[in-house]
Amino acid sequence: MAQHIRYGIIGCGMMGQEHMRNIALLPDASVAAFFEPDAEMAARALAIAPAAKSVKSLEALLAEPELNCLLIVSPNFRHVEQMMAILEARPLPLLVEKPLFTDPADAVRLATFRDAYPAPVWVAMEYRYMPVISEFLNRAEAATGGIKQLSIREHRFPFLEKVGDWNRFNRYTGGTFVEKCCHFFDLMRLTLGAEPVRVMASAAQAVNHLDEAYGGETPDIIDSGYVIVDFDSGARAMLELCMFAEGSAYQEELSAVGPVGKVEAFVPGPGRFWPAHLGAAPVAKLVESPRAPQGPVVHEIPVDPTLLDAGDHNGSTFFQHQKFVDLVRGAAAAPEVSLADGWAAVAMGLAAQESARTGQAVDPRRWM
């Protein structure tokens, strides 16, 4: 019989609750305790995991004796301080949500953590585990003959409301290219098997949140832009982001092209946002387009409806936890998404933010 894995969770807002729903689907795993300071979010978390213990502080959570692992799903700007507290008090296997950090000044503390933490650390990059993106990654090299150009487009809804409205301001999120787009920068590195050397970006807050005010302050997060990344392999990648395009059939579209062909992945957005009057929500699909003989081949990549209902990320949160639990049990040697991976994705986001602000190309290695 497999060891039962008991999670301790830090932060049970919208994403924390998605994690809890997916943990509940795993055999031999459960949420033993959580720390969520907002009363409404804590009540929602207890409704998902009624056997879990709600505690009043991080210190109290770390004192719970039965925990096998920890999961950080707190607001972005809290991650590093909480990681350092865990290092000092109880360094269990750790899954930390993206982005790993938001402030370049945190790099010194993060390096201390990296060098001292004795247990495995996995950075939550759910997009890797969307079934259609996993298939895209599996087929990309053969379908293209070696990727020369990679593009990722996300056309989606505006940022949702979060507790305390922290996600409306760059100082808390790290900026949209860090907060949201670190997923896509991670996918660029993973798909190309290469490291970024130059980032160029153009972006703006064009539509969203301009009529909002919090404490007399207007949000400053960008909602649209383009990022071009040069890699040390000679390959190039581009990100196109628009956060006022929820009318699209597909939320993410990935395209990899090489000398022999092209492969594309199309990912629908959360099913709960799909209008009922339009009928069934779109199904994820993969399209392979060889140069010779010409003729696109379309593969539908459906996801178990139970997994779709458990979260907003096309089933990926469940598959990520499956692999993380294997790591906690010792069945895997190392995290598939390392601290270095999470760090590099943030560095690329910081470079994009800086490039958009200054109009100059930026080397992301200054933060790596």
CSV table of C-alpha atoms in Angstrom, one decimal:
chain,number,residue,atom,x,y,z
A,1,MET,CA,0.0,0.0,0.0
A,2,ALA,CA,1.3,3.5,-0.9
A,3,GLN,CA,2.2,5.9,1.8
A,4,HIS,CA,-0.6,8.3,2.6
A,5,ILE,CA,0.6,11.8,1.9
A,6,ARG,CA,-0.7,14.6,4.1
A,7,TYR,CA,-0.4,18.1,2.8
A,8,GLY,CA,-0.1,21.4,4.7
A,9,ILE,CA,-1.3,24.3,2.6
A,10,ILE,CA,-0.4,28.0,3.0
A,11,GLY,CA,-3.1,30.1,1.3
A,12,CYS,CA,-6.5,28.8,0.3
A,13,GLY,CA,-7.8,31.5,-2.1
A,14,MET,CA,-9.0,30.7,-5.6
A,15,MET,CA,-5.9,28.8,-6.7
A,16,GLY,CA,-5.4,27.1,-3.3
A,17,GLN,CA,-9.0,25.8,-3.5
A,18,GLU,CA,-8.2,24.4,-7.0
A,19,HIS,CA,-5.2,22.6,-5.5
A,20,MET,CA,-7.4,21.2,-2.7
A,21,ARG,CA,-10.0,19.8,-5.1
A,22,ASN,CA,-7.3,18.1,-7.1
A,23,ILE,CA,-5.6,16.6,-4.1
A,24,ALA,CA,-9.0,15.2,-3.1
A,25,LEU,CA,-9.0,13.2,-6.4
A,26,LEU,CA,-5.6,11.5,-5.6
A,27,PRO,CA,-5.6,8.1,-3.9
A,28,ASP,CA,-3.7,8.0,-0.6
A,29,ALA,CA,-3.4,11.8,-0.3
A,30,SER,CA,-5.3,14.5,1.6
A,31,VAL,CA,-5.0,18.0,3.1
A,32,ALA,CA,-4.2,17.6,6.8
A,33,ALA,CA,-4.1,21.3,7.7
A,34,PHE,CA,-4.0,24.7,6.2
A,35,PHE,CA,-3.4,28.3,7.1
A,36,GLU,CA,-5.7,30.9,5.4
A,37,PRO,CA,-6.1,34.2,7.2
A,38,ASP,CA,-9.3,35.3,5.3
A,39,ALA,CA,-12.3,33.9,7.0
A,40,GLU,CA,-14.4,33.5,3.9
A,41,MET,CA,-11.7,31.7,2.0
A,42,ALA,CA,-11.0,29.5,5.0
A,43,ALA,CA,-14.7,28.5,5.2
A,44,ARG,CA,-14.6,27.6,1.5
A,45,ALA,CA,-11.5,25.5,2.0
A,46,LEU,CA,-13.1,23.6,4.9
A,47,ALA,CA,-16.1,22.9,2.6
A,48,ILE,CA,-13.7,21.2,0.1
A,49,ALA,CA,-11.6,19.4,2.8
A,50,PRO,CA,-13.8,19.1,5.9
A,51,ALA,CA,-11.4,16.8,7.6
A,52,ALA,CA,-8.5,19.3,7.4
A,53,LYS,CA,-7.5,21.4,10.3
A,54,SER,CA,-7.7,25.2,9.9
A,55,VAL,CA,-4.8,26.9,11.9
A,56,LYS,CA,-4.2,30.5,12.7
A,57,SER,CA,-0.6,31.0,11.6
A,58,LEU,CA,2.2,29.7,9.5
A,59,GLU,CA,4.0,28.7,12.7
A,60,ALA,CA,1.0,26.7,13.8
A,61,LEU,CA,0.8,24.9,10.5
A,62,LEU,CA,4.5,24.0,10.6
A,63,ALA,CA,4.0,22.6,14.1
A,64,GLU,CA,1.4,20.0,12.9
A,65,PRO,CA,3.1,16.7,13.4
A,66,GLU,CA,1.5,14.6,10.6
A,67,LEU,CA,2.5,16.7,7.6
A,68,ASN,CA,4.5,15.0,4.8
A,69,CYS,CA,4.8,18.0,2.5
A,70,LEU,CA,3.9,21.7,2.2
A,71,LEU,CA,2.2,23.7,-0.6
A,72,ILE,CA,2.5,27.5,-0.8
A,73,VAL,CA,-0.4,29.2,-2.6
A,74,SER,CA,-0.2,32.6,-0.9
A,75,PRO,CA,0.0,36.0,-2.7
A,76,ASN,CA,3.1,36.2,-4.9
A,77,PHE,CA,5.0,38.7,-2.7
A,78,ARG,CA,4.7,36.4,0.3
A,79,HIS,CA,6.4,33.4,-1.2
A,80,VAL,CA,10.1,34.1,-0.3
A,81,GLU,CA,9.5,35.1,3.3
A,82,GLN,CA,7.4,32.0,3.8
A,83,MET,CA,10.0,29.8,2.2
A,84,MET,CA,12.6,31.2,4.6
A,85,ALA,CA,10.3,30.6,7.6
A,86,ILE,CA,9.9,27.0,6.4
A,87,LEU,CA,13.6,26.6,6.0
A,88,GLU,CA,14.2,27.7,9.6
A,89,ALA,CA,11.3,25.7,11.2
A,90,ARG,CA,10.5,22.6,9.2
A,91,PRO,CA,12.0,21.9,5.7
A,92,LEU,CA,9.6,19.4,4.3
A,93,PRO,CA,9.2,18.6,0.5
A,94,LEU,CA,7.7,21.8,-0.9
A,95,LEU,CA,5.5,22.7,-3.8
A,96,VAL,CA,5.5,26.5,-4.3
A,97,GLU,CA,3.1,28.2,-6.7
A,98,LYS,CA,4.5,30.5,-9.4
A,99,PRO,CA,5.9,33.1,-9.6
A,100,LEU,CA,8.7,31.9,-7.3
A,101,PHE,CA,9.5,35.6,-6.4
A,102,THR,CA,8.5,39.1,-7.5
A,103,ASP,CA,11.2,41.5,-6.4
A,104,PRO,CA,14.8,41.3,-7.7
A,105,ALA,CA,15.9,42.2,-4.2
A,106,ASP,CA,14.7,38.8,-3.1
A,107,ALA,CA,17.4,37.0,-5.1
A,108,VAL,CA,19.9,37.1,-2.2
A,109,ARG,CA,17.4,35.4,0.2
A,110,LEU,CA,16.4,33.0,-2.5
A,111,ALA,CA,20.0,32.0,-3.0
A,112,THR,CA,20.4,31.4,0.7
A,113,PHE,CA,17.3,29.2,0.6
A,114,ARG,CA,18.5,27.3,-2.4
A,115,ASP,CA,21.9,26.5,-0.9
A,116,ALA,CA,20.5,25.5,2.5
A,117,TYR,CA,17.1,23.7,1.9
A,118,PRO,CA,17.6,20.0,2.5
A,119,ALA,CA,14.3,18.7,0.9
A,120,PRO,CA,13.1,18.8,-2.7
A,121,VAL,CA,11.4,22.0,-4.0
A,122,TRP,CA,9.0,21.9,-6.9
A,123,VAL,CA,7.8,25.1,-8.6
A,124,ALA,CA,4.2,24.9,-9.7
A,125,MET,CA,4.2,25.4,-13.5
A,126,GLU,CA,0.8,23.8,-14.3
A,127,TYR,CA,0.9,24.6,-18.0
A,128,ARG,CA,3.5,21.9,-18.6
A,129,TYR,CA,1.0,19.3,-17.6
A,130,MET,CA,-2.0,20.3,-19.7
A,131,PRO,CA,-2.5,17.1,-21.8
A,132,VAL,CA,-2.4,18.9,-25.1
A,133,ILE,CA,0.7,20.8,-24.1
A,134,SER,CA,2.4,17.6,-22.9
A,135,GLU,CA,1.6,16.1,-26.4
A,136,PHE,CA,2.9,19.3,-28.1
A,137,LEU,CA,6.2,18.9,-26.1
A,138,ASN,CA,6.4,15.2,-27.0
A,139,ARG,CA,5.9,15.8,-30.8
A,140,ALA,CA,7.6,19.2,-31.3
A,141,GLU,CA,11.1,18.0,-32.3
A,142,ALA,CA,10.0,15.4,-34.8
A,143,ALA,CA,7.2,17.5,-36.2
A,144,THR,CA,9.4,20.5,-36.9
A,145,GLY,CA,12.8,18.9,-37.6
A,146,GLY,CA,14.3,21.2,-34.9
A,147,ILE,CA,12.4,24.3,-33.7
A,148,LYS,CA,13.5,27.6,-35.1
A,149,GLN,CA,10.5,29.7,-34.2
A,150,LEU,CA,8.1,29.3,-31.2
A,151,SER,CA,5.1,31.5,-30.6
A,152,ILE,CA,2.7,31.5,-27.7
A,153,ARG,CA,-0.5,33.5,-27.7
A,154,GLU,CA,-2.8,33.9,-24.7
A,155,HIS,CA,-6.1,35.7,-25.4
A,156,ARG,CA,-8.1,35.6,-22.1
A,157,PHE,CA,-10.2,37.3,-19.6
A,158,PRO,CA,-9.0,40.1,-17.3
A,159,PHE,CA,-7.4,39.3,-13.9
A,160,LEU,CA,-10.0,38.0,-11.5
A,161,GLU,CA,-10.7,39.6,-8.1
A,162,LYS,CA,-8.4,38.3,-5.3
A,163,VAL,CA,-8.5,38.8,-1.5
A,164,GLY,CA,-7.4,42.3,-0.7
A,165,ASP,CA,-7.0,43.1,-4.4
A,166,TRP,CA,-3.3,42.4,-4.3
A,167,ASN,CA,-3.2,41.3,-7.9
A,168,ARG,CA,-4.0,44.8,-9.1
A,169,PHE,CA,-0.6,46.3,-8.4
A,170,ASN,CA,2.9,45.6,-9.8
A,171,ARG,CA,4.5,45.8,-6.4
A,172,TYR,CA,2.6,42.8,-5.2
A,173,THR,CA,2.5,40.7,-8.4
A,174,GLY,CA,5.9,41.5,-9.9
A,175,GLY,CA,4.1,42.8,-13.0
A,176,THR,CA,1.9,40.8,-15.4
A,177,PHE,CA,4.8,39.4,-17.4
A,178,VAL,CA,6.0,37.9,-14.1
A,179,GLU,CA,2.7,37.0,-12.5
A,180,LYS,CA,0.9,35.5,-15.5
A,181,CYS,CA,3.5,35.0,-18.2
A,182,CYS,CA,6.2,33.2,-16.2
A,183,HIS,CA,4.2,30.1,-17.3
A,184,PHE,CA,4.9,30.8,-20.9
A,185,PHE,CA,8.6,31.7,-20.4
A,186,ASP,CA,8.9,28.4,-18.6
A,187,LEU,CA,7.4,26.7,-21.6
A,188,MET,CA,9.8,28.5,-24.0
A,189,ARG,CA,12.8,27.2,-22.1
A,190,LEU,CA,11.4,23.7,-21.9
A,191,THR,CA,10.3,23.5,-25.5
A,192,LEU,CA,13.5,24.8,-27.0
A,193,GLY,CA,15.9,23.2,-24.5
A,194,ALA,CA,17.8,26.5,-24.5
A,195,GLU,CA,18.5,29.5,-22.3
A,196,PRO,CA,17.3,33.1,-23.0
A,197,VAL,CA,19.9,35.8,-23.8
A,198,ARG,CA,17.9,38.8,-24.9
A,199,VAL,CA,14.3,39.9,-24.2
A,200,MET,CA,12.5,42.7,-26.0
A,201,ALA,CA,8.9,43.8,-25.1
A,202,SER,CA,6.2,46.3,-25.8
A,203,ALA,CA,3.2,46.4,-23.5
A,204,ALA,CA,0.5,48.7,-22.0
A,205,GLN,CA,-2.4,48.9,-19.7
A,206,ALA,CA,-4.8,49.5,-22.6
A,207,VAL,CA,-8.2,48.6,-21.3
A,208,ASN,CA,-8.5,46.8,-18.0
A,209,HIS,CA,-8.9,48.2,-14.5
A,210,LEU,CA,-8.5,51.9,-15.5
A,211,ASP,CA,-11.8,52.8,-13.8
A,212,GLU,CA,-11.0,51.0,-10.6
A,213,ALA,CA,-9.5,52.5,-7.4
A,214,TYR,CA,-8.2,50.8,-4.3
A,215,GLY,CA,-7.3,53.1,-1.4
A,216,GLY,CA,-7.4,56.0,-3.9
A,217,GLU,CA,-4.9,54.2,-6.2
A,218,THR,CA,-5.5,53.1,-9.7
A,219,PRO,CA,-4.2,49.6,-10.7
A,220,ASP,CA,-0.9,49.7,-12.7
A,221,ILE,CA,-0.8,46.2,-14.2
A,222,ILE,CA,-0.4,45.8,-18.0
A,223,ASP,CA,-3.1,43.9,-19.8
A,224,SER,CA,-1.6,43.4,-23.3
A,225,GLY,CA,1.8,43.2,-25.0
A,226,TYR,CA,4.3,41.4,-27.1
A,227,VAL,CA,7.6,39.8,-26.0
A,228,ILE,CA,10.4,38.5,-28.3
A,229,VAL,CA,13.1,36.3,-26.7
A,230,ASP,CA,16.4,35.3,-28.3
A,231,PHE,CA,17.9,32.0,-27.1
A,232,ASP,CA,21.5,30.8,-27.0
A,233,SER,CA,20.6,28.0,-29.5
A,234,GLY,CA,19.7,30.6,-32.1
A,235,ALA,CA,16.0,29.9,-31.8
A,236,ARG,CA,13.5,32.7,-31.2
A,237,ALA,CA,10.3,32.8,-29.3
A,238,MET,CA,7.4,35.3,-29.1
A,239,LEU,CA,4.6,35.8,-26.6
A,240,GLU,CA,1.4,37.7,-27.5
A,241,LEU,CA,-0.8,38.6,-24.5
A,242,CYS,CA,-4.2,40.1,-24.5
A,243,MET,CA,-6.3,40.1,-21.4
A,244,PHE,CA,-9.5,41.5,-22.9
A,245,ALA,CA,-10.2,38.8,-25.4
A,246,GLU,CA,-12.3,36.3,-23.5
A,247,GLY,CA,-14.6,35.9,-26.5
A,248,SER,CA,-12.0,33.6,-28.1
A,249,ALA,CA,-12.7,29.9,-28.6
A,250,TYR,CA,-9.2,29.0,-27.4
A,251,GLN,CA,-7.4,30.8,-24.6
A,252,GLU,CA,-3.8,29.6,-25.5
A,253,GLU,CA,-2.3,28.8,-28.8
A,254,LEU,CA,1.2,27.5,-29.2
A,255,SER,CA,3.1,27.1,-32.5
A,256,ALA,CA,6.5,25.6,-33.2
A,257,VAL,CA,8.0,25.7,-36.6
A,258,GLY,CA,11.1,24.2,-38.1
A,259,PRO,CA,12.6,23.1,-41.5
A,260,VAL,CA,10.2,20.1,-41.9
A,261,GLY,CA,6.9,21.4,-40.5
A,262,LYS,CA,4.8,23.0,-37.8
A,263,VAL,CA,3.0,21.7,-34.7
A,264,GLU,CA,0.3,23.7,-32.9
A,265,ALA,CA,-1.6,23.3,-29.6
A,266,PHE,CA,-5.0,24.9,-28.9
A,267,VAL,CA,-6.1,25.1,-25.3
A,268,PRO,CA,-9.6,26.2,-24.3
A,269,GLY,CA,-10.1,28.4,-21.3
A,270,PRO,CA,-11.9,27.5,-18.1
A,271,GLY,CA,-15.2,25.7,-18.8
A,272,ARG,CA,-17.0,27.7,-16.2
A,273,PHE,CA,-16.6,30.8,-18.3
A,274,TRP,CA,-17.9,29.2,-21.5
A,275,PRO,CA,-21.4,30.6,-22.4
A,276,ALA,CA,-24.1,28.0,-22.1
A,277,HIS,CA,-25.9,29.3,-25.2
A,278,LEU,CA,-22.9,28.3,-27.3
A,279,GLY,CA,-23.3,24.6,-26.5
A,280,ALA,CA,-20.4,22.4,-25.5
A,281,ALA,CA,-17.1,24.0,-24.7
A,282,PRO,CA,-14.2,23.6,-27.2
A,283,VAL,CA,-11.9,20.5,-26.8
A,284,ALA,CA,-8.2,21.0,-26.8
A,285,LYS,CA,-6.5,20.0,-30.1
A,286,LEU,CA,-3.1,19.4,-31.6
A,287,VAL,CA,-2.4,20.2,-35.2
A,288,GLU,CA,0.6,18.9,-37.2
A,289,SER,CA,1.3,20.5,-40.5
A,290,PRO,CA,4.2,19.0,-42.5
A,291,ARG,CA,5.7,20.9,-45.4
A,292,ALA,CA,5.7,17.8,-47.5
A,293,PRO,CA,3.4,16.2,-48.1
A,294,GLN,CA,1.2,19.2,-47.2
A,295,GLY,CA,-1.9,18.6,-45.2
A,296,PRO,CA,-2.6,19.4,-41.6
A,297,VAL,CA,-3.5,16.5,-39.3
A,298,VAL,CA,-5.8,17.4,-36.3
A,299,HIS,CA,-5.8,15.4,-33.1
A,300,GLU,CA,-8.4,16.2,-30.4
A,301,ILE,CA,-7.0,15.8,-26.9
A,302,PRO,CA,-9.9,15.5,-24.5
A,303,VAL,CA,-9.6,15.8,-20.7
A,304,ASP,CA,-11.6,13.8,-18.2
A,305,PRO,CA,-14.6,16.0,-17.2
A,306,THR,CA,-13.9,15.3,-13.5
A,307,LEU,CA,-10.5,17.0,-13.9
A,308,LEU,CA,-12.0,19.9,-15.9
A,309,ASP,CA,-14.5,20.5,-13.1
A,310,ALA,CA,-11.7,20.4,-10.5
A,311,GLY,CA,-10.0,23.5,-11.8
A,312,ASP,CA,-9.3,26.1,-14.5
A,313,HIS,CA,-6.1,24.6,-16.0
A,314,ASN,CA,-7.3,21.9,-18.4
A,315,GLY,CA,-6.6,19.1,-15.9
A,316,SER,CA,-3.0,20.0,-15.4
A,317,THR,CA,-3.2,20.6,-11.6
A,318,PHE,CA,-4.1,17.0,-11.0
A,319,PHE,CA,-1.3,15.6,-13.1
A,320,GLN,CA,1.2,17.9,-11.4
A,321,HIS,CA,0.1,16.6,-8.0
A,322,GLN,CA,0.4,13.0,-9.2
A,323,LYS,CA,4.0,13.6,-10.0
A,324,PHE,CA,4.7,15.7,-6.9
A,325,VAL,CA,3.3,13.0,-4.6
A,326,ASP,CA,5.6,10.5,-6.3
A,327,LEU,CA,8.5,12.8,-5.4
A,328,VAL,CA,7.4,13.0,-1.8
A,329,ARG,CA,7.1,9.2,-1.5
A,330,GLY,CA,10.6,8.9,-3.0
A,331,ALA,CA,9.4,7.3,-6.2
A,332,ALA,CA,11.0,10.1,-8.2
A,333,ALA,CA,14.6,11.3,-7.9
A,334,ALA,CA,14.1,15.0,-8.4
A,335,PRO,CA,11.4,17.7,-9.0
A,336,GLU,CA,10.5,18.0,-12.7
A,337,VAL,CA,10.2,21.8,-12.3
A,338,SER,CA,13.2,22.8,-10.2
A,339,LEU,CA,13.9,25.9,-8.2
A,340,ALA,CA,16.2,27.0,-11.1
A,341,ASP,CA,13.4,26.6,-13.6
A,342,GLY,CA,11.1,28.8,-11.5
A,343,TRP,CA,13.8,31.3,-11.0
A,344,ALA,CA,14.6,31.5,-14.8
A,345,ALA,CA,10.9,32.0,-15.6
A,346,VAL,CA,10.7,35.0,-13.2
A,347,ALA,CA,14.0,36.4,-14.6
A,348,MET,CA,12.5,36.4,-18.1
A,349,GLY,CA,9.4,38.1,-16.8
A,350,LEU,CA,11.4,40.8,-15.0
A,351,ALA,CA,13.4,41.4,-18.2
A,352,ALA,CA,10.1,41.7,-20.2
A,353,GLN,CA,8.8,44.2,-17.6
A,354,GLU,CA,12.0,46.2,-17.8
A,355,SER,CA,12.1,46.1,-21.6
A,356,ALA,CA,8.5,47.3,-21.9
A,357,ARG,CA,9.3,50.2,-19.4
A,358,THR,CA,12.5,51.3,-21.1
A,359,GLY,CA,12.1,50.4,-24.7
A,360,GLN,CA,15.4,48.6,-24.6
A,361,ALA,CA,16.4,45.0,-25.0
A,362,VAL,CA,17.3,43.4,-21.7
A,363,ASP,CA,19.5,40.4,-20.8
A,364,PRO,CA,17.5,38.2,-18.4
A,365,ARG,CA,20.7,36.5,-17.1
A,366,ARG,CA,21.2,39.5,-14.8
A,367,TRP,CA,18.5,38.1,-12.6
A,368,MET,CA,19.3,34.4,-13.0
